[in-house]
CSV table of C-alpha atoms and ligand atoms in Angstrom, one decimal:
chain,number,residue,atom,x,y,z
Y,103,MET,CA,19.5,-11.4,-9.3
Y,104,THR,CA,18.0,-15.3,-11.2
Y,105,ILE,CA,14.2,-15.0,-11.9
Y,106,ASN,CA,15.1,-18.1,-15.2
Y,107,VAL,CA,13.8,-20.7,-12.6
Y,108,HIS,CA,11.1,-22.7,-14.8
Y,109,ASN,CA,12.2,-24.1,-18.4
Y,110,ARG,CA,8.9,-23.4,-19.6
Y,111,ILE,CA,5.4,-20.8,-18.3
Y,112,LEU,CA,2.2,-21.1,-20.0
Y,113,LEU,CA,0.8,-17.5,-19.7
Y,114,THR,CA,-2.9,-18.0,-20.3
Y,115,GLY,CA,-5.3,-14.5,-21.0
Y,116,ALA,CA,-2.2,-13.7,-23.4
Y,117,ALA,CA,-4.5,-11.4,-25.1
Y,118,GLY,CA,-5.6,-9.3,-22.9
Y,119,GLY,CA,-4.2,-5.4,-21.1
Y,120,LEU,CA,-2.0,-7.9,-18.7
Y,121,GLY,CA,-1.0,-10.2,-20.8
Y,122,LYS,CA,0.2,-8.0,-23.1
Y,123,ALA,CA,2.0,-5.5,-20.6
Y,124,LEU,CA,3.7,-9.0,-19.8
Y,125,ARG,CA,4.4,-11.0,-22.7
Y,126,GLU,CA,8.1,-9.4,-23.4
Y,127,ARG,CA,8.7,-9.3,-19.4
Y,128,LEU,CA,8.3,-12.8,-18.4
Y,129,LYS,CA,10.5,-13.8,-20.7
Y,130,ALA,CA,13.2,-13.2,-18.2
Y,131,ASN,CA,12.1,-15.5,-16.2
Y,132,CYS,CA,11.8,-18.7,-18.8
Y,133,ASN,CA,13.3,-20.9,-21.7
Y,134,VAL,CA,9.9,-21.3,-23.5
Y,135,LEU,CA,6.7,-18.9,-22.7
Y,136,ARG,CA,3.6,-20.5,-23.5
Y,137,LEU,CA,1.1,-17.7,-24.1
Y,138,SER,CA,-2.6,-18.7,-24.3
Y,139,ASP,CA,-6.2,-17.4,-25.3
Y,140,ARG,CA,-8.4,-18.3,-26.9
Y,141,LEU,CA,-8.1,-15.0,-29.0
Y,142,ASP,CA,-5.7,-15.7,-31.6
Y,143,PHE,CA,-3.6,-12.8,-30.7
Y,144,GLY,CA,-1.1,-14.1,-34.3
Y,145,PRO,CA,2.3,-16.2,-34.3
Y,146,ALA,CA,5.3,-17.3,-31.6
Y,147,VAL,CA,8.4,-14.9,-31.9
Y,148,GLU,CA,11.7,-16.1,-30.5
Y,149,ARG,CA,11.0,-19.0,-27.4
Y,150,GLU,CA,7.9,-18.1,-27.9
Y,151,GLU,CA,4.4,-20.6,-27.9
Y,152,VAL,CA,1.3,-20.5,-28.8
Y,153,ALA,CA,-1.4,-21.9,-27.7
Y,154,VAL,CA,-5.3,-20.5,-28.1
Y,155,ALA,CA,-7.6,-22.4,-26.6
Y,156,ASP,CA,-11.1,-22.1,-25.1
Y,157,LEU,CA,-10.3,-23.3,-20.9
Y,158,ALA,CA,-13.7,-23.8,-21.3
Y,159,ASP,CA,-13.2,-26.7,-23.4
Y,160,ALA,CA,-11.0,-29.4,-20.6
Y,161,ASP,CA,-9.8,-31.5,-23.7
Y,162,ALA,CA,-7.8,-27.9,-24.8
Y,163,VAL,CA,-6.8,-27.1,-21.4
Y,164,LEU,CA,-5.0,-30.6,-20.6
Y,165,SER,CA,-3.4,-30.9,-24.0
Y,166,MET,CA,-1.8,-26.4,-23.4
Y,167,MET,CA,0.1,-28.2,-19.9
Y,168,GLN,CA,1.8,-29.8,-21.4
Y,169,GLY,CA,5.8,-30.1,-20.7
Y,170,VAL,CA,4.7,-26.5,-18.3
Y,171,ASP,CA,6.8,-26.4,-15.1
Y,172,ALA,CA,4.9,-22.6,-14.1
Y,173,ILE,CA,1.5,-21.4,-14.5
Y,174,ILE,CA,0.5,-17.5,-14.6
Y,175,HIS,CA,-3.3,-17.4,-14.6
Y,176,LEU,CA,-5.9,-14.9,-16.2
Y,177,GLY,CA,-7.3,-15.3,-18.5
Y,178,GLY,CA,-10.9,-15.2,-18.0
Y,179,VAL,CA,-14.3,-13.1,-17.1
Y,180,SER,CA,-11.9,-9.5,-15.9
Y,181,VAL,CA,-15.2,-7.9,-15.3
Y,182,GLU,CA,-18.9,-8.0,-13.5
Y,183,SER,CA,-21.4,-9.8,-16.2
Y,184,PRO,CA,-23.7,-12.2,-16.9
Y,185,PHE,CA,-23.0,-15.9,-14.7
Y,186,ASN,CA,-22.5,-17.9,-18.2
Y,187,PRO,CA,-19.3,-16.8,-19.1
Y,188,ILE,CA,-17.9,-16.6,-15.7
Y,189,LEU,CA,-19.4,-20.3,-15.3
Y,190,GLN,CA,-17.6,-21.4,-18.0
Y,191,ALA,CA,-14.7,-19.2,-17.7
Y,192,ASN,CA,-13.3,-18.0,-14.4
Y,193,ILE,CA,-15.3,-21.6,-12.8
Y,194,ILE,CA,-15.3,-24.3,-15.3
Y,195,GLY,CA,-12.3,-22.8,-16.8
Y,196,ALA,CA,-10.1,-23.1,-13.3
Y,197,TYR,CA,-10.8,-26.5,-12.6
Y,198,ASN,CA,-9.9,-27.4,-16.3
Y,199,LEU,CA,-6.7,-26.0,-15.2
Y,200,TYR,CA,-5.7,-26.8,-11.9
Y,201,GLU,CA,-7.2,-30.5,-13.5
Y,202,ALA,CA,-5.0,-30.5,-15.3
Y,203,ALA,CA,-1.5,-29.4,-14.2
Y,204,ARG,CA,-2.1,-32.2,-11.5
Y,205,LYS,CA,-2.3,-34.4,-14.4
Y,206,GLN,CA,0.8,-32.7,-16.3
Y,207,GLY,CA,2.5,-32.4,-12.1
Y,208,VAL,CA,2.3,-29.0,-12.9
Y,209,LYS,CA,3.6,-27.2,-9.0
Y,210,ARG,CA,3.2,-23.8,-8.9
Y,211,VAL,CA,0.7,-21.6,-10.3
Y,212,VAL,CA,0.1,-18.0,-10.3
Y,213,PHE,CA,-3.1,-16.1,-10.2
Y,214,ALA,CA,-4.9,-13.6,-11.3
Y,215,SER,CA,-7.0,-12.9,-7.9
Y,216,SER,CA,-9.2,-10.1,-7.9
Y,217,ASN,CA,-9.6,-7.0,-5.2
Y,218,HIS,CA,-13.4,-7.6,-5.8
Y,219,VAL,CA,-13.2,-11.2,-3.3
Y,220,THR,CA,-13.1,-8.6,-0.1
Y,221,GLY,CA,-15.1,-5.1,-2.7
Y,222,PHE,CA,-17.7,-5.0,0.3
Y,223,TYR,CA,-14.6,-3.6,3.4
Y,224,LYS,CA,-14.8,-0.5,3.1
Y,225,GLN,CA,-12.1,1.6,2.0
Y,226,SER,CA,-11.4,3.2,5.9
Y,227,GLU,CA,-10.8,-0.4,6.8
Y,228,THR,CA,-7.6,-2.2,6.9
Y,229,ILE,CA,-7.9,-5.4,6.5
Y,230,THR,CA,-5.4,-9.3,5.8
Y,231,ALA,CA,-5.4,-11.8,3.6
Y,232,ASP,CA,-6.7,-13.5,6.5
Y,233,GLN,CA,-10.3,-12.2,6.7
Y,234,PRO,CA,-12.9,-13.7,4.8
Y,235,ALA,CA,-13.8,-13.1,1.7
Y,236,ARG,CA,-17.3,-10.7,1.6
Y,237,PRO,CA,-16.3,-10.6,-2.7
Y,238,ASP,CA,-18.6,-7.4,-4.5
Y,239,GLY,CA,-20.6,-9.3,-7.5
Y,240,LEU,CA,-20.9,-12.6,-9.6
Y,241,TYR,CA,-17.4,-11.6,-11.1
Y,242,GLY,CA,-15.9,-11.2,-7.4
Y,243,LEU,CA,-17.2,-13.9,-6.1
Y,244,SER,CA,-16.0,-16.8,-9.1
Y,245,LYS,CA,-12.3,-15.0,-7.9
Y,246,ALA,CA,-12.7,-16.4,-4.2
Y,247,PHE,CA,-14.0,-20.0,-5.6
Y,248,GLY,CA,-10.3,-20.1,-7.9
Y,249,GLU,CA,-8.7,-19.3,-4.7
Y,250,ASP,CA,-11.0,-21.9,-2.4
Y,251,LEU,CA,-10.1,-23.9,-5.5
Y,252,SER,CA,-5.6,-23.6,-5.3
Y,253,ARG,CA,-5.7,-24.3,-1.5
Y,254,LEU,CA,-7.7,-27.6,-2.5
Y,255,TYR,CA,-5.6,-28.4,-4.6
Y,256,PHE,CA,-2.3,-27.6,-2.2
Y,257,ASP,CA,-4.2,-29.2,0.5
Y,258,ARG,CA,-5.2,-32.6,-1.9
Y,259,TYR,CA,-2.6,-32.0,-4.4
Y,260,GLY,CA,0.6,-29.9,-3.5
Y,261,ILE,CA,0.4,-27.5,-5.8
Y,262,GLU,CA,1.7,-24.5,-4.7
Y,263,THR,CA,-0.3,-21.1,-5.3
Y,264,ALA,CA,-0.6,-17.5,-4.9
Y,265,CYS,CA,-3.5,-15.8,-5.8
Y,266,VAL,CA,-2.4,-12.6,-6.5
Y,267,ARG,CA,-5.7,-10.3,-5.4
Y,268,ILE,CA,-5.1,-7.5,-8.0
Y,269,GLY,CA,-6.1,-4.1,-7.5
Y,270,SER,CA,-5.8,-1.7,-10.4
Y,271,SER,CA,-2.9,-2.6,-12.9
Y,272,PHE,CA,-3.2,-0.1,-15.7
Y,273,PRO,CA,-0.9,2.3,-17.1
Y,274,GLU,CA,-1.6,4.8,-15.0
Y,275,PRO,CA,-3.9,5.5,-11.7
Y,276,ARG,CA,-7.5,6.9,-14.2
Y,277,ASP,CA,-9.5,8.3,-10.3
Y,278,ARG,CA,-8.8,8.3,-6.1
Y,279,ARG,CA,-9.9,4.9,-5.9
Y,280,MET,CA,-7.3,3.7,-8.3
Y,281,LEU,CA,-4.2,5.8,-6.0
Y,282,ALA,CA,-5.1,3.6,-3.5
Y,283,THR,CA,-5.2,0.3,-5.5
Y,284,TRP,CA,-2.7,1.2,-8.2
Y,285,LEU,CA,-0.1,-1.4,-9.5
Y,286,SER,CA,2.4,-0.9,-12.3
Y,287,PHE,CA,3.2,-3.2,-14.5
Y,288,ASP,CA,6.4,-3.5,-13.2
Y,289,ASP,CA,5.5,-3.9,-10.5
Y,290,LEU,CA,3.1,-7.1,-11.3
Y,291,HIS,CA,6.6,-8.2,-13.2
Y,292,ARG,CA,8.4,-8.3,-10.2
Y,293,LEU,CA,5.9,-9.4,-7.4
Y,294,ILE,CA,5.2,-12.3,-10.3
Y,295,THR,CA,8.5,-12.7,-10.4
Y,296,ALA,CA,9.1,-13.0,-6.7
Y,297,CYS,CA,6.1,-16.3,-6.3
Y,298,LEU,CA,7.9,-17.7,-9.7
Y,299,THR,CA,10.8,-17.6,-7.5
Y,300,THR,CA,10.8,-17.5,-3.4
Y,301,PRO,CA,12.0,-20.9,-2.3
Y,302,VAL,CA,8.8,-21.6,-0.5
Y,303,LEU,CA,5.6,-20.4,-1.9
Y,304,ALA,CA,3.3,-22.8,-0.5
Y,305,HIS,CA,-1.1,-21.2,-0.9
Y,306,THR,CA,-0.2,-17.3,0.0
Y,307,ILE,CA,-2.9,-14.7,-0.5
Y,308,ILE,CA,-1.8,-11.7,-1.5
Y,309,PHE,CA,-2.9,-8.2,-2.1
Y,310,GLY,CA,-1.2,-7.0,-5.9
Y,311,MET,CA,-0.8,-3.2,-4.8
Y,312,SER,CA,2.3,-0.8,-5.7
Y,313,ASN,CA,3.8,0.8,-2.8
Y,314,ASN,CA,1.4,3.5,-2.4
Y,315,ALA,CA,0.6,5.8,0.4
Y,316,VAL,CA,-3.4,5.0,1.0
Y,317,THR,CA,-3.8,1.8,1.5
Y,318,TRP,CA,-6.2,-0.6,2.8
Y,319,TRP,CA,-4.5,-4.3,2.1
Y,320,ASP,CA,-1.5,-5.3,4.4
Y,321,ASN,CA,0.6,-8.0,3.1
Y,322,SER,CA,1.7,-8.4,6.8
Y,323,ARG,CA,1.1,-12.3,6.3
Y,324,ALA,CA,2.9,-12.7,2.9
Y,325,ARG,CA,6.6,-11.5,3.3
Y,326,HIS,CA,8.1,-14.9,2.9
Y,327,VAL,CA,6.7,-14.0,-1.4
Y,328,GLY,CA,10.1,-11.9,-1.3
Y,329,TYR,CA,8.2,-8.8,-3.1
Y,330,VAL,CA,8.7,-5.7,-2.2
Y,331,PRO,CA,7.1,-3.1,-4.2
Y,332,GLN,CA,9.3,-0.1,-7.0
Y,333,ASP,CA,7.0,2.1,-8.0
Y,334,SER,CA,3.8,4.7,-6.2
Y,335,SER,CA,0.9,6.0,-7.1
Y,336,ASP,CA,1.9,9.2,-5.0
Y,337,VAL,CA,3.8,10.7,-8.8
Y,338,PHE,CA,0.1,11.0,-9.8
Y,339,ARG,CA,-1.6,12.2,-7.1
Y,340,ALA,CA,-2.1,15.8,-7.7
Y,341,ALA,CA,-3.1,15.3,-11.6
Y,342,VAL,CA,-5.8,13.0,-10.5
Y,343,TYR,CA,-7.1,15.6,-7.9
Y,344,ALA,CA,-7.0,18.3,-10.5
Y,345,LYS,CA,-9.1,15.6,-13.2
Y,346,THR,CA,-12.0,14.1,-10.8
Y,347,PRO,CA,-14.6,15.6,-8.9
Y,348,PRO,CA,-14.7,15.5,-5.1
Y,349,PRO,CA,-15.4,12.6,-3.7
Y,350,ASP,CA,-19.4,11.8,-2.8
Y,351,LEU,CA,-19.5,10.0,0.6
Y,352,SER,CA,-23.1,8.8,-0.2
Y,353,ASP,CA,-21.9,6.7,-2.4
Y,354,ALA,CA,-21.6,3.6,-2.4
Y,355,ALA,CA,-18.8,3.6,-5.1
Y,356,THR,CA,-16.9,5.7,-2.9
Y,357,GLN,CA,-17.3,4.0,0.3
Y,358,TYR,CA,-16.5,0.0,-0.4
Y,359,GLN,CA,-13.3,-1.1,-1.8
Y,360,GLY,CA,-14.6,-2.0,-5.2
Y,361,GLY,CA,-15.5,1.0,-6.3
Y,362,ALA,CA,-18.2,1.5,-8.9
Y,363,PHE,CA,-18.3,-2.8,-9.0
Y,364,VAL,CA,-20.4,-2.8,-5.9
Y,365,ARG,CA,-23.4,-1.3,-8.0
Y,366,THR,CA,-23.0,-2.9,-11.2
Y,367,GLY,CA,-24.1,-6.2,-12.6
Y,368,PRO,CA,-26.7,-7.9,-12.3
Y,369,PHE,CA,-28.0,-7.0,-9.3
Y,370,GLU,CA,-28.7,-3.4,-10.1
Z,643,NAI,P1,-8.4,-8.6,-20.1
Z,643,NAI,O1,-9.7,-8.4,-20.1
Z,643,NAI,O2,-8.0,-8.1,-21.0
Z,643,NAI,O3,-7.9,-10.0,-20.1
Z,643,NAI,C1,-9.0,-11.5,-20.2
Z,643,NAI,C2,-8.2,-12.2,-21.0
Z,643,NAI,O4,-8.9,-13.4,-21.0
Z,643,NAI,C3,-8.8,-12.6,-22.7
Z,643,NAI,O5,-7.7,-11.7,-23.8
Z,643,NAI,C4,-9.7,-12.8,-22.7
Z,643,NAI,O6,-9.7,-12.8,-24.2
Z,643,NAI,C5,-9.2,-14.0,-22.5
Z,643,NAI,N1,-10.3,-15.1,-22.0
Z,643,NAI,C6,-11.9,-14.8,-21.4
Z,643,NAI,N2,-12.2,-15.9,-21.0
Z,643,NAI,C7,-11.1,-17.5,-21.7
Z,643,NAI,C8,-11.7,-18.7,-22.6
Z,643,NAI,N3,-13.0,-18.8,-21.7
Z,643,NAI,N4,-11.5,-18.9,-22.2
Z,643,NAI,C9,-9.4,-18.6,-22.8
Z,643,NAI,N5,-9.1,-17.4,-22.7
Z,643,NAI,C10,-10.1,-16.8,-22.0
Z,643,NAI,O7,-8.2,-8.7,-18.7
Z,643,NAI,P2,-6.6,-8.6,-18.2
Z,643,NAI,O8,-7.3,-6.4,-17.1
Z,643,NAI,O9,-5.9,-8.8,-18.8
Z,643,NAI,O10,-6.8,-9.1,-16.8
Z,643,NAI,C11,-6.6,-10.1,-16.8
Z,643,NAI,C12,-6.8,-10.9,-16.1
Z,643,NAI,O11,-6.1,-10.6,-14.2
Z,643,NAI,C13,-7.7,-11.1,-15.5
Z,643,NAI,O12,-8.2,-12.4,-14.5
Z,643,NAI,C14,-8.0,-10.7,-14.3
Z,643,NAI,O13,-10.4,-10.6,-13.4
Z,643,NAI,C15,-7.9,-10.8,-13.4
Z,643,NAI,N6,-7.3,-8.7,-12.9
Z,643,NAI,C16,-6.7,-7.7,-12.6
Z,643,NAI,C17,-7.0,-6.2,-12.7
Z,643,NAI,C18,-6.6,-5.2,-13.9
Z,643,NAI,O14,-6.5,-4.5,-12.8
Z,643,NAI,N7,-5.8,-5.6,-15.7
Z,643,NAI,C19,-7.6,-6.6,-11.7
Z,643,NAI,C20,-7.7,-7.7,-10.3
Z,643,NAI,C21,-8.0,-8.8,-10.6
Z,644,15L,C1,-10.8,-5.6,-11.2
Z,644,15L,O1,-10.4,-7.0,-11.6
Z,644,15L,C2,-10.7,-5.1,-13.5
Z,644,15L,O2,-10.4,-6.5,-14.2
Z,644,15L,C3,-9.5,-4.7,-13.6
Z,644,15L,O3,-10.7,-3.6,-15.7
Z,644,15L,C4,-10.4,-3.5,-12.8
Z,644,15L,O4,-11.6,-3.2,-12.9
Z,644,15L,C5,-9.7,-3.6,-11.8
Z,644,15L,O5,-10.8,-5.3,-10.9
Z,644,15L,C6,-10.9,-2.7,-10.8
Z,644,15L,O6,-10.7,-2.6,-9.0
Z,644,15L,O7,-10.1,-1.2,-10.7
């Protein structure tokens, strides 16, 4: 299968956990991978370019977008935090990114949204992307803004975006909740590849999860993306049960999909 359909891909958040996991994998998807973060993360190697930039700096974001054919946007605050850093990185930063994409003619974006856009749905519910956002904090709210912003740029300017509501993308599920939310790094790469290569992406919201037996999310509205997960949290289930206590059903973190995010941060 041909997966290299773009000459130059921009990866923001390249110094972060998922950026590091994707750096080598994404080289199969392009001729040149431009890596960006506000942190310095060392020199470019073969078929790489490095652009250190703060997403809140509109001029720097415009300049790093030159010659780019597609964007994987991972950069930003990735956990519940005070409002100002979220405002700078996730709200102003997302606006700067889409304005730069519009000005430089970039037509496809994969946006790292989060399950925390819908964190206040119960773990006993199965939801689709058509249901209203129910953010579980300022972080989830900022990702909901990014989803709406990208829809505006699709409706008005035709920039296609996949809003990938990533569950929990780590080497292994860390607790019982992550048995439902886990997304392996290889499946994350498969999902991004599907978003980059599907003929018509339009504006799509898709939940980023592996093929886990327990799930709270229905991706049937995103079949046109062609994402087929190949990993599953199920192989970790026995080990996770052995090392974690039984769930406390009176705890909001057990009741809601967002887990501990529903009771962290400035709302305590
Ligand atoms: P991370 O926190 O490890 O990486 C985020 C990167 O963004 C960092 O390298 C940081 O320096 C950079 N960044 C932050 N503010 C910036 C700014 N103002 N300008 C430029 N760069 C800035 O997060 P991780 O785990 O790699 O996640 C990547 C993306 O995926 C994030 O947007 C996160 O919200 C999203 N996500 C991740 C999940 C996961 O399970 N890892 C789950 C759901 C969403
Ligand atoms: C996220 O959005 C975070 O970026 C990540 O660090 C995890 O906490 C993940 O959600 C999760 O819900 O497990």
